[in-house]
Coordinates of C-alpha atoms and ligand atoms in Angstrom, one line a residue:
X963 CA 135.0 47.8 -10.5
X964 CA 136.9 48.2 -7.3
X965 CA 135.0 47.0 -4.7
X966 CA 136.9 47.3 -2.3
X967 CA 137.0 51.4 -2.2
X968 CA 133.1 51.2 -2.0
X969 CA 131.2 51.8 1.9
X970 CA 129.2 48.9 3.7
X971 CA 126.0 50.8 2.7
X972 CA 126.7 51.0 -0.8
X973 CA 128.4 47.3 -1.0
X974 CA 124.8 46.2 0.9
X975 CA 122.5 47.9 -1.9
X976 CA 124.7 45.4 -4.0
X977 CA 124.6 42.4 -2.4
X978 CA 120.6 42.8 -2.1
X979 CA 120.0 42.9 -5.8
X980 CA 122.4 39.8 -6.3
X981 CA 124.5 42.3 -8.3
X982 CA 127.6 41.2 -6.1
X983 CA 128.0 38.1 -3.9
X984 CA 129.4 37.8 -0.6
X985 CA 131.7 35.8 -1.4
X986 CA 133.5 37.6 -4.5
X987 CA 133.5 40.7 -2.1
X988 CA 135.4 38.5 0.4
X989 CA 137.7 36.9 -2.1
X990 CA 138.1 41.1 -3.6
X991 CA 139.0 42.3 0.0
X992 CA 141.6 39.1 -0.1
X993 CA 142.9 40.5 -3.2
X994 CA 143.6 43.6 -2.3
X995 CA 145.3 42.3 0.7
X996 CA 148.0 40.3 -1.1
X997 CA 148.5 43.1 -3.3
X998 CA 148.6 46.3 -0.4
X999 CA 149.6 44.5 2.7
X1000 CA 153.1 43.8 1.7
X1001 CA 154.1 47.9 1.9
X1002 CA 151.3 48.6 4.9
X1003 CA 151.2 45.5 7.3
X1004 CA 147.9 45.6 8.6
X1005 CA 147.1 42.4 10.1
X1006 CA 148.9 40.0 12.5
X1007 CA 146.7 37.5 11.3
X1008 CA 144.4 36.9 8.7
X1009 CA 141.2 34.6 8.5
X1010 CA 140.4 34.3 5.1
X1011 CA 138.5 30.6 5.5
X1012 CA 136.3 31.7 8.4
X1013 CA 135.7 35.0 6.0
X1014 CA 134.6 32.6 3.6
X1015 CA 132.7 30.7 5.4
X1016 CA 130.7 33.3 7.1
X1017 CA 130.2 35.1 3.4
X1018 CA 129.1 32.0 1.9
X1019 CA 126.2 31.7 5.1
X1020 CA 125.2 35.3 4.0
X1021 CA 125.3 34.1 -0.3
X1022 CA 122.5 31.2 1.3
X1023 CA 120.4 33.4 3.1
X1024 CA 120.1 35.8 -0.3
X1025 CA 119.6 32.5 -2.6
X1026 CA 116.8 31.7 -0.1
X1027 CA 115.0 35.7 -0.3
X1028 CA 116.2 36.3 3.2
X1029 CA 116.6 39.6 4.5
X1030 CA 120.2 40.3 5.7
X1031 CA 121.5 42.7 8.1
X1032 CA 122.9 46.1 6.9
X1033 CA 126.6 44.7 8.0
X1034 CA 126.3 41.2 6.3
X1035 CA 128.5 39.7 4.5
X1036 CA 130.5 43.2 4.3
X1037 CA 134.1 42.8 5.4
X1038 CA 135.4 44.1 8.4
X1039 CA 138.4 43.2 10.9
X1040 CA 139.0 43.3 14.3
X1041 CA 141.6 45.1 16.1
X1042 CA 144.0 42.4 18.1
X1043 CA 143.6 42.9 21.7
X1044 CA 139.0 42.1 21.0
X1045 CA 139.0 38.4 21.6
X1046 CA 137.9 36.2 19.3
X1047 CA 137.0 32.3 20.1
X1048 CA 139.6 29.9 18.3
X1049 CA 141.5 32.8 16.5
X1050 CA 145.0 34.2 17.9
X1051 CA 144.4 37.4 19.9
X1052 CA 148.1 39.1 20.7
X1053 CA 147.3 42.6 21.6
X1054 CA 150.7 42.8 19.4
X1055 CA 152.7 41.5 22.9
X1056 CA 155.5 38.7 22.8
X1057 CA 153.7 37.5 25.6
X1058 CA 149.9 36.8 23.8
X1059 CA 152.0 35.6 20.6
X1060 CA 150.4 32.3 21.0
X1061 CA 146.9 33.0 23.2
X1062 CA 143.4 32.0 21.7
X1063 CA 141.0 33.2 23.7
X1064 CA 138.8 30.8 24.3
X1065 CA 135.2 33.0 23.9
X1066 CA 134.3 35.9 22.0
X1067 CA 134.0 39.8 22.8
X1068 CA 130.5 40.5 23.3
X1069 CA 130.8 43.0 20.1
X1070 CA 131.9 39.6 18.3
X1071 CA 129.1 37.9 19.7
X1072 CA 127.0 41.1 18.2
X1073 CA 128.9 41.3 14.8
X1074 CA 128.3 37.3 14.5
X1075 CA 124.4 37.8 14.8
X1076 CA 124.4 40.4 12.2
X1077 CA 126.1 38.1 9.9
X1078 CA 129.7 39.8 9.8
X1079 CA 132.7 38.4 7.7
X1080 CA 135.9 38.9 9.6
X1081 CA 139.3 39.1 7.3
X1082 CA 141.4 39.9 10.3
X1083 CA 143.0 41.0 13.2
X1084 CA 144.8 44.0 12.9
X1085 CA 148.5 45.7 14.2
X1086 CA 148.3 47.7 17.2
X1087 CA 150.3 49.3 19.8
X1088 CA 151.2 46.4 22.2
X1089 CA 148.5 46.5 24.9
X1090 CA 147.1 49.6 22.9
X1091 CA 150.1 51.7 24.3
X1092 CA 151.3 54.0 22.1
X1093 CA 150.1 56.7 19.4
X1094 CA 151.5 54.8 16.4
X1095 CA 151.7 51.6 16.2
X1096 CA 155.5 51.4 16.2
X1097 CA 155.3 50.3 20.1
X1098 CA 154.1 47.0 18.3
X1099 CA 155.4 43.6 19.5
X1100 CA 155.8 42.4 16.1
X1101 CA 156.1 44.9 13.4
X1102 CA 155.3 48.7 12.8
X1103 CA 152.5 49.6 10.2
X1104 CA 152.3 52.5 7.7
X1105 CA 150.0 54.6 6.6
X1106 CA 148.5 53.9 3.0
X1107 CA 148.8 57.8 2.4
X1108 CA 152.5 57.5 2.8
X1109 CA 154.1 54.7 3.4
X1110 CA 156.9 56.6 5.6
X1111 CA 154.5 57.6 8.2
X1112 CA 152.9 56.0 11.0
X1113 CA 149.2 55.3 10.7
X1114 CA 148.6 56.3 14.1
X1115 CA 147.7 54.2 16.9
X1116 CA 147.3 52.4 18.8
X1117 CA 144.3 50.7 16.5
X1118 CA 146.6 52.0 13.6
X1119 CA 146.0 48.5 11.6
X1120 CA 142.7 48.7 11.8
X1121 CA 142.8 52.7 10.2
X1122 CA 144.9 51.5 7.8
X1123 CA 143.1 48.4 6.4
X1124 CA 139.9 50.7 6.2
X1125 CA 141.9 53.6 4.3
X1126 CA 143.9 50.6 2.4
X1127 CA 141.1 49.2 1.4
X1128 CA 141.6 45.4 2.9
X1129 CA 138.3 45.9 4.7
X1130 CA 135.1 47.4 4.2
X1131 CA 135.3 49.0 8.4
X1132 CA 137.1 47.7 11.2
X1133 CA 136.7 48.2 15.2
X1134 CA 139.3 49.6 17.3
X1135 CA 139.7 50.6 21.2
X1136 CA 140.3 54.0 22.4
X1137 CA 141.6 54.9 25.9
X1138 CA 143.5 57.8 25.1
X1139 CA 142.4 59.0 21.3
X1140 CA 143.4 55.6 19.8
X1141 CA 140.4 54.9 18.0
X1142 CA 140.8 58.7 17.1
X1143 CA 143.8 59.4 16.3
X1144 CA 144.8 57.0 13.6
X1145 CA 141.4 57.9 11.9
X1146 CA 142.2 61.3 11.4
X1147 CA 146.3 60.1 10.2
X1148 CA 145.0 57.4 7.6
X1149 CA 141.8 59.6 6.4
X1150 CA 138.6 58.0 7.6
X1151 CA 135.7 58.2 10.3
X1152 CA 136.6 56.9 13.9
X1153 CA 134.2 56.6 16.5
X1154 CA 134.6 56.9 20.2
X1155 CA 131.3 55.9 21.9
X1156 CA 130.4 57.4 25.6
X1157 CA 132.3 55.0 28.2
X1158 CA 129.6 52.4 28.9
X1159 CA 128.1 52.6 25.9
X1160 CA 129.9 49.4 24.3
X1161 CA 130.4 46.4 25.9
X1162 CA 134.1 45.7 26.7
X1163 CA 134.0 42.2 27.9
X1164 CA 136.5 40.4 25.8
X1165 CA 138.2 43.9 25.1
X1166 CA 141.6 42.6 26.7
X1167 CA 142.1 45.7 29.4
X1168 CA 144.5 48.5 29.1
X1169 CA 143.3 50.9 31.8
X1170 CA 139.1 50.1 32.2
X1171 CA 138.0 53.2 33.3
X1172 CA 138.6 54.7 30.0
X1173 CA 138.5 51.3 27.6
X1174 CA 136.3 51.9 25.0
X1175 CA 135.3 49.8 22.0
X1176 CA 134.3 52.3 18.6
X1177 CA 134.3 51.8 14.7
X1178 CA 136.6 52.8 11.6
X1179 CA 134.5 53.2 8.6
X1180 CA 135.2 55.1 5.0
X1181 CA 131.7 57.4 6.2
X1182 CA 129.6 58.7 8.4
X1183 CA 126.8 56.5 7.2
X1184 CA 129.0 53.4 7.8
X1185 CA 129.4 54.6 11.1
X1186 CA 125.8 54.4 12.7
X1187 CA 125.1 51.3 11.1
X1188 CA 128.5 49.7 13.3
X1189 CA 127.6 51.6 16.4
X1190 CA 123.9 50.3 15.7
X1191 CA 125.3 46.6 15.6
X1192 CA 127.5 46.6 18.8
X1193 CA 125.8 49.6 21.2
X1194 CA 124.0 48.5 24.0
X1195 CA 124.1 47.2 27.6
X1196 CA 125.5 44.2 28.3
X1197 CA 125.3 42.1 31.8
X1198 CA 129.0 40.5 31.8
X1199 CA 130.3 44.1 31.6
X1200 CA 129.6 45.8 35.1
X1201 CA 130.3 49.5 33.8
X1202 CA 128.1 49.0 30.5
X1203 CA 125.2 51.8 30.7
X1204 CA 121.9 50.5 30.9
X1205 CA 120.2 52.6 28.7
X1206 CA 118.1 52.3 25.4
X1207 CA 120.0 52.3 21.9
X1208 CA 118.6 54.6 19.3
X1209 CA 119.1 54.3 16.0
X1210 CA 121.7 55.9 14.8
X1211 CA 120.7 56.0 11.0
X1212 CA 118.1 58.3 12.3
X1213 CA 120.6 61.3 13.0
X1214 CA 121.9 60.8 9.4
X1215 CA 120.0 64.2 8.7
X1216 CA 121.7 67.3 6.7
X1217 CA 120.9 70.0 9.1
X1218 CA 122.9 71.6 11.8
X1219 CA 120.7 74.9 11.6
X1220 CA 120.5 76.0 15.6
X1221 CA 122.9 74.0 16.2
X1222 CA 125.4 75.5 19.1
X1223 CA 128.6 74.8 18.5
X1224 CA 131.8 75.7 21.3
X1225 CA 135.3 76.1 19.9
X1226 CA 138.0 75.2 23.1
X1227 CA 140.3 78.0 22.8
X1228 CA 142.5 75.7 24.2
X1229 CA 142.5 73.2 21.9
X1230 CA 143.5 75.4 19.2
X1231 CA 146.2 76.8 21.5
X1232 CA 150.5 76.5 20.8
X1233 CA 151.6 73.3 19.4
X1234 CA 149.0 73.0 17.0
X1235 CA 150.1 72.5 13.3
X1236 CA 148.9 75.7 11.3
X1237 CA 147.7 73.8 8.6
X1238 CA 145.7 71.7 11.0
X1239 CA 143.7 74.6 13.0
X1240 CA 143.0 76.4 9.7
X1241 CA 141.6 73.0 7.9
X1242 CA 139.3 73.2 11.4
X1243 CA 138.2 76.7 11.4
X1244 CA 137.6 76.5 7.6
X1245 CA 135.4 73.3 8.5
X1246 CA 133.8 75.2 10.9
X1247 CA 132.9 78.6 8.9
X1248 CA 131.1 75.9 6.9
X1249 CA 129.1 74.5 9.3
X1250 CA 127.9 78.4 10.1
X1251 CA 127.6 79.1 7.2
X1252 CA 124.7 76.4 7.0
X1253 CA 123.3 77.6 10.0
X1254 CA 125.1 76.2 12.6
X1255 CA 126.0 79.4 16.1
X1256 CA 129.4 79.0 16.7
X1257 CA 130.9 80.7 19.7
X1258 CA 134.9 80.1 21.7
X1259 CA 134.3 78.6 25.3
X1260 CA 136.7 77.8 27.8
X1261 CA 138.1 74.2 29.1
X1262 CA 140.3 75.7 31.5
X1263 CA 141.5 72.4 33.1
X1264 CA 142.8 70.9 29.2
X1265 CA 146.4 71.3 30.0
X1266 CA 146.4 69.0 33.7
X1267 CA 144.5 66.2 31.3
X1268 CA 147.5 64.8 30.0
X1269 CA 149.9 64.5 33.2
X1270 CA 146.2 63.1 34.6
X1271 CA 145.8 60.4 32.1
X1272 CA 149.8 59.7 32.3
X1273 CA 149.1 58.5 35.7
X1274 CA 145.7 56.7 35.9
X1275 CA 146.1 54.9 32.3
X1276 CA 149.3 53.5 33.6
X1277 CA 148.3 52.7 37.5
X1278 CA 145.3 50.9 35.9
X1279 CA 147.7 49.3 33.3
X1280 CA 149.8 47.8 36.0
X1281 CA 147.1 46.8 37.9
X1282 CA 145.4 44.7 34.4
X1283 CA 148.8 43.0 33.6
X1284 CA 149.7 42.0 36.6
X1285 CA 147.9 38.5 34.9
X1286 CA 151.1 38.0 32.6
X1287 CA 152.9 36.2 35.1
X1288 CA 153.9 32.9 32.8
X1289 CA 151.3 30.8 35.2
X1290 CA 147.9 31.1 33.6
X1291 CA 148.2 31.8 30.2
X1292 CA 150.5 33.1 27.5
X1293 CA 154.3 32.9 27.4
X1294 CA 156.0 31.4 29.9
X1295 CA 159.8 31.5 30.1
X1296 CA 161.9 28.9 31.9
X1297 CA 163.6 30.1 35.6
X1298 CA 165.3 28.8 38.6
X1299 CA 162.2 29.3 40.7
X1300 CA 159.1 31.1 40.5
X1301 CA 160.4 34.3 41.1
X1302 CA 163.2 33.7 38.0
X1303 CA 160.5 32.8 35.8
X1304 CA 158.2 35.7 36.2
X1305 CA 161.1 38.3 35.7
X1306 CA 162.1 36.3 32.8
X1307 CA 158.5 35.8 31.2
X1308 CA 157.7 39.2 31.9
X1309 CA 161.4 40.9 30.5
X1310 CA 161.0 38.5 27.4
X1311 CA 157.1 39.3 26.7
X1312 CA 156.6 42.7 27.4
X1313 CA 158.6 45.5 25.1
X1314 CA 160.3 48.8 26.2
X1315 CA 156.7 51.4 26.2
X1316 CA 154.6 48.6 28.1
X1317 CA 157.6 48.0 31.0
X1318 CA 157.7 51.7 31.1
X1319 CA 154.3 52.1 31.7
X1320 CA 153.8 49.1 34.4
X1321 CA 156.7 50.9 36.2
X1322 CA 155.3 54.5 36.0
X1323 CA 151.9 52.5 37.6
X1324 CA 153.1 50.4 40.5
X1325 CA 155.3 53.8 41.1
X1326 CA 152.2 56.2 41.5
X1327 CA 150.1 53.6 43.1
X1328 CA 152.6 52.4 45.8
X1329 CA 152.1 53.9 49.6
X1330 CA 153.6 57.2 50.3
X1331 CA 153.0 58.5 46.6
X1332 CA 149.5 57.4 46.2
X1333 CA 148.0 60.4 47.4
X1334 CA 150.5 62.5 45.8
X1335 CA 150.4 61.0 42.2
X1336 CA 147.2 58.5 42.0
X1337 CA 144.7 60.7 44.0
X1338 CA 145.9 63.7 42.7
X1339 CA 145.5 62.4 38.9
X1340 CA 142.0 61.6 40.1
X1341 CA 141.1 65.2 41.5
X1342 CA 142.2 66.8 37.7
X1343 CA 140.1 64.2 36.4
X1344 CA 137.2 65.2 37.9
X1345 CA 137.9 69.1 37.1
X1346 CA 138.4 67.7 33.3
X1347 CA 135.0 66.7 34.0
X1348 CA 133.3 69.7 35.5
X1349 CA 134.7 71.6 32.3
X1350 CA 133.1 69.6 30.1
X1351 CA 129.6 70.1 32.0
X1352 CA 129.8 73.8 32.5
X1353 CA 130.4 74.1 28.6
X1354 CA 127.7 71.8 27.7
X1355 CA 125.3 74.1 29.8
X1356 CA 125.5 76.2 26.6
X1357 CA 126.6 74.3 23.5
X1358 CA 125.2 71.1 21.6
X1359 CA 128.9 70.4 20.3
X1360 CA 132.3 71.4 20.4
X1361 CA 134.8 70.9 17.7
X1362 CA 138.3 70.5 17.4
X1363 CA 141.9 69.1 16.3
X1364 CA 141.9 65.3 16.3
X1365 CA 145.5 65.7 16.4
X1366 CA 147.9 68.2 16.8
X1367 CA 149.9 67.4 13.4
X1368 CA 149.3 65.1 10.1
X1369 CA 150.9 62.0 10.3
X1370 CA 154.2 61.9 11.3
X1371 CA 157.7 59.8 9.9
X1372 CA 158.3 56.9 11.3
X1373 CA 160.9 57.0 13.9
X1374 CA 160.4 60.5 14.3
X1375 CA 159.2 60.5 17.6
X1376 CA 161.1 58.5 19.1
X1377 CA 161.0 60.2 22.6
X1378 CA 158.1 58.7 24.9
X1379 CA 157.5 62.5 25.8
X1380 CA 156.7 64.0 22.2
X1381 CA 154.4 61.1 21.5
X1382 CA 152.5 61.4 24.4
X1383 CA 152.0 65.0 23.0
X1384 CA 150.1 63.4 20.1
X1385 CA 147.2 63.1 23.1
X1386 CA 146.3 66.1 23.8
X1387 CA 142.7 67.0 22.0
X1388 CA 141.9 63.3 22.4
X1389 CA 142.3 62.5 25.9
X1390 CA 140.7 64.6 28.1
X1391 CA 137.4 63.1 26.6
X1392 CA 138.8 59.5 27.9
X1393 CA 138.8 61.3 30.8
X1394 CA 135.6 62.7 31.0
X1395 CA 133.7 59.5 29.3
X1396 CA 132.5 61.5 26.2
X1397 CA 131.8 60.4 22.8
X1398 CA 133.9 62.0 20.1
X1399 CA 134.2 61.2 16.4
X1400 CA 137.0 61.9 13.6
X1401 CA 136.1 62.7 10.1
X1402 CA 138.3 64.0 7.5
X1403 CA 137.9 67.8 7.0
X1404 CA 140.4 68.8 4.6
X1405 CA 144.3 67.6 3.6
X1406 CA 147.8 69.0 4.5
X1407 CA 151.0 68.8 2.7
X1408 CA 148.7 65.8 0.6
X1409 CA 148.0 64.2 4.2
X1410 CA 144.3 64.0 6.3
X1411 CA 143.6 66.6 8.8
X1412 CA 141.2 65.1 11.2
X1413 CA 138.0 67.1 13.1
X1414 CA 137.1 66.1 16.3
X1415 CA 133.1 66.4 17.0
X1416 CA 132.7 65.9 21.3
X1417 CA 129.4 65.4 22.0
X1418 CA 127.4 65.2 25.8
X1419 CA 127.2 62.3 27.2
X1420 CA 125.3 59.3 25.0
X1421 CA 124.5 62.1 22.8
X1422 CA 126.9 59.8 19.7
X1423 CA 123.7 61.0 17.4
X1424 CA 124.1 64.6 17.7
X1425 CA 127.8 63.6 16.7
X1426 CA 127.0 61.9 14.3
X1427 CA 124.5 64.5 13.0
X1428 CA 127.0 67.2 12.9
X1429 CA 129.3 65.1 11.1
X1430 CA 127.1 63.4 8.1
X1431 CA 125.9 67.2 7.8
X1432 CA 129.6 67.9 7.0
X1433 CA 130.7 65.1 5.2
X1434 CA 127.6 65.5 2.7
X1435 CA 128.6 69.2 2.5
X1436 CA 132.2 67.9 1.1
X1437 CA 134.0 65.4 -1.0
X1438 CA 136.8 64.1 1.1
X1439 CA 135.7 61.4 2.4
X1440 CA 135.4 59.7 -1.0
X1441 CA 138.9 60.3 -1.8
X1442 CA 140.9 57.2 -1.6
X1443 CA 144.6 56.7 -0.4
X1444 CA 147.2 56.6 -3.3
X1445 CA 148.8 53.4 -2.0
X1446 CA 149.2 51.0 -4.7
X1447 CA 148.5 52.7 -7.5
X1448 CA 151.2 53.0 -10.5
Ligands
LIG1721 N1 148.3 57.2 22.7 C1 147.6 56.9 24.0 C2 148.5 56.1 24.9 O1 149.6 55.8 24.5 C3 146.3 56.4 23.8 C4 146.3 54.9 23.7 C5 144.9 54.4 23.5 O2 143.9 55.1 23.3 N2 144.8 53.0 23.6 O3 148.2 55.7 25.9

């Protein structure tokens, strides 16, 4: 029995009639580890006795007839830049190689109270920069579908430990399509929640006005019952939206009849791969089919979105780093006087993308290009916005590319520019603060073509809705990736 390819619900059904224990699905998810993670490199660090631990808790509570949270006891890891008290958390930078925080994320604190079993913390893009977790301080991952190609990024360990089957579901951030992204490369369902909806204190900040904190998971299922255990408001968080939490298993209906449905002509425009738009108007015609109105709209503002983002990501980036300075915590290297050391703790500790990046900030922010850059970027951000409400006047959904292409070589895009490209039918929803999910529709060339379901503002269960009704309509979520089989 391979556990480790079954879904938290299915692997909860389990451990409630005794027929699994937490602890062999721990020690299963170990196994699997030691015998995938030497071609994928998902984690930076592994915490297999504090798994243990925590599934031996969940083993006591079932001895004792307890009843156990949906997400107890099921595996799940934790993308390296959430903090977690006493365990490393390196954001995949030189200069967090050593930091443990010294609290946990409020969606730790959330997981904890549901009785969660953490194997790790995955590979990312260093300060989640980057589309595929080559920008990595440490090491690049690969993607359990083909071990030449990126996983995506920047969460692109945690989409590969889900799709390699070294965890059950795993959170990652998204700022730009990294949560995304890498769902849609490695094959599985990825989550971004409304800005606000998640808490992101302890989410180690990239650029905060479009942080957000979502889930990996094998289903759609899987899915609402992680947003369910880490939605909500959250005091310590100033930009966390005070408002009530459904249920998300409640939306896991089979029925998009009436639902309205807007196609962004521009998403589907030059650029896109042509195996990739047809998977997504094939997915589409089957959502009509079952009853779904499907009409084109209009986001006539899609193409400023990227330079936009390009600008406020990195002027907030520069802003949030400026704490890397050698003094407070971190790396600290050695110099003649202050001055020396911070160059040299900053030119050792931060690689090539995230220097890059600070520059491109302080640049746009600093006085005489402020209103030409930063403001600017901020006026397109708003028009992002305004499309987005005009079309929702009319349509429940809209659907499109998660991506542009399948997953690409690694090392093949090794130009900032083309990467950045990777973006474009993920951030302009960053932008805007909108939910948007990934879920596998179909396969290309024997890789996943990811769909991308935006939804209105909080409105993750009409996502989530549209995409179980999918899902349940098809098969491909239950294929698994060929890595290590003979
Ligand atoms: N690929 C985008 C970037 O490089 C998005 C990153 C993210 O969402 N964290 O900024």
């Amino acid at each position: 029995m391979d556990l480790f390819k079954y879904t938290a619900h299915a692997l909860h059904d389990m451990l409630v009639k005794k027929e699994i224990s937490a602890v062999e699905l721990a020690k299963t998810a170990f196994a699997r580890t030691d015998a995938v993670e030497p071609k994928i490199h998902s984690y930076i660090t592994e915490t297999r006795e504090q798994a243990l631990n925590q599934a031996a808790a969940v083993d006591a509570k079932l001895t004792k007839g307890e009843t156990i949270a949906p997400l107890a006891g099921i595996p799940g890891a934790l993308k390296d830049n959430i903090c977690t008290k006493g365990i490393k958390t390196t954001c995949a930078s030189k200069i967090l190689a050593n930091f443990v925080p010294p609290y946990d994320a409020t969606v730790v604190e959330k997981l904890a109270a549901n009785d969660f079993v953490l194997v790790g913390k995955t590979n990312c893009d260093e300060f989640a920069m980057g589309g595929s977790t080559e920008n990595s301080g440490f090491f690049a991952t690969r993607n359990p579908w083909d071990t030449d190609r990126v996983p995506g990024g920047s969460s692109g360990g945690s989409a590969s430990a889900v799709s390699a089957g070294q965890a059950i579901w795993a959170l990652g951030s998204d700022t730009g399509g990294s949560i995304r992204q890498p769902a849609a490369y490695c094959g599985n369902v990825g989550l971004k929640p409304t800005y606000g909806r998640v808490s992101r204190y302890g989410l180690v900040a990239y650029a905060s006005s479009l942080d957000q904190i979502g889930p990996f998971t094998r289903d759609v299922t899987d899915c609402a019952l992680v947003l369910n255990a880490i939605a909500g408001h959250d005091a310590k968080d100033s930009t966390s939206i005070n408002a009530q939490v459904p249920d998300y298993t409640k939306a896991l209906v089979k029925d998009v009849k009436g639902l309205k449905i807007g196609l962004p002509q521009e998403y589907f425009a030059a650029g896109i791969q042509p195996e990739v738009a047809e998977a997504i108007q094939k997915a589409v015609a089957q959502l009509k089919a079952m009853g779904a109105e499907v009409k084109e709209v209009s986001l006539p503002h899609t193409q400023y979105a990227l330079p936009a983002y390009y600008l406020i990501a990195p002027a907030e980036a520069s802003s949030n780093l400026g704490r890397y300075d050698g003094v407070g915590f971190g790396h600290r290297a050695p110099g003649n006087d202050i001055i020396d050391m911070y160059k040299k703790t900053r030119s050792e500790g931060f690689g090539d993308e995230v220097k890059r990046r600070i520059m491109l900030g302080t640049y746009a922010l600093s006085s005489g290009y402020y209103d030409a850059y930063y403001l600017k970027a901020l006026q397109v951000r708003t028009l992002v916005k305004q499309d987005f409400d005009n079309v929702f006047q009319d349509v429940d959904v809209l659907i499109a590319p998660t991506a542009p292409t399948t997953a690409f070589k690694i090392g093949e895009l090794s130009d900032p520019l083309a990467m950045y490209l990777q973006d474009v039918c993920t951030i302009p929803l960053n932008l805007a603060g909108l939910p948007g999910i990934s879920i596998p529709c179909g396969f290309a060339q024997g890789l996943p073509v990811g769909m991308q379901i935006i939804g209105k503002p909080l409105a993750e269960a009409t996502i989530i809705q549209t995409a179980y009704a999918f899902e349940q309509a098809n098969d491909y979520h239950t294929r698994f990736a060929p890595v290590g089989e003979v």
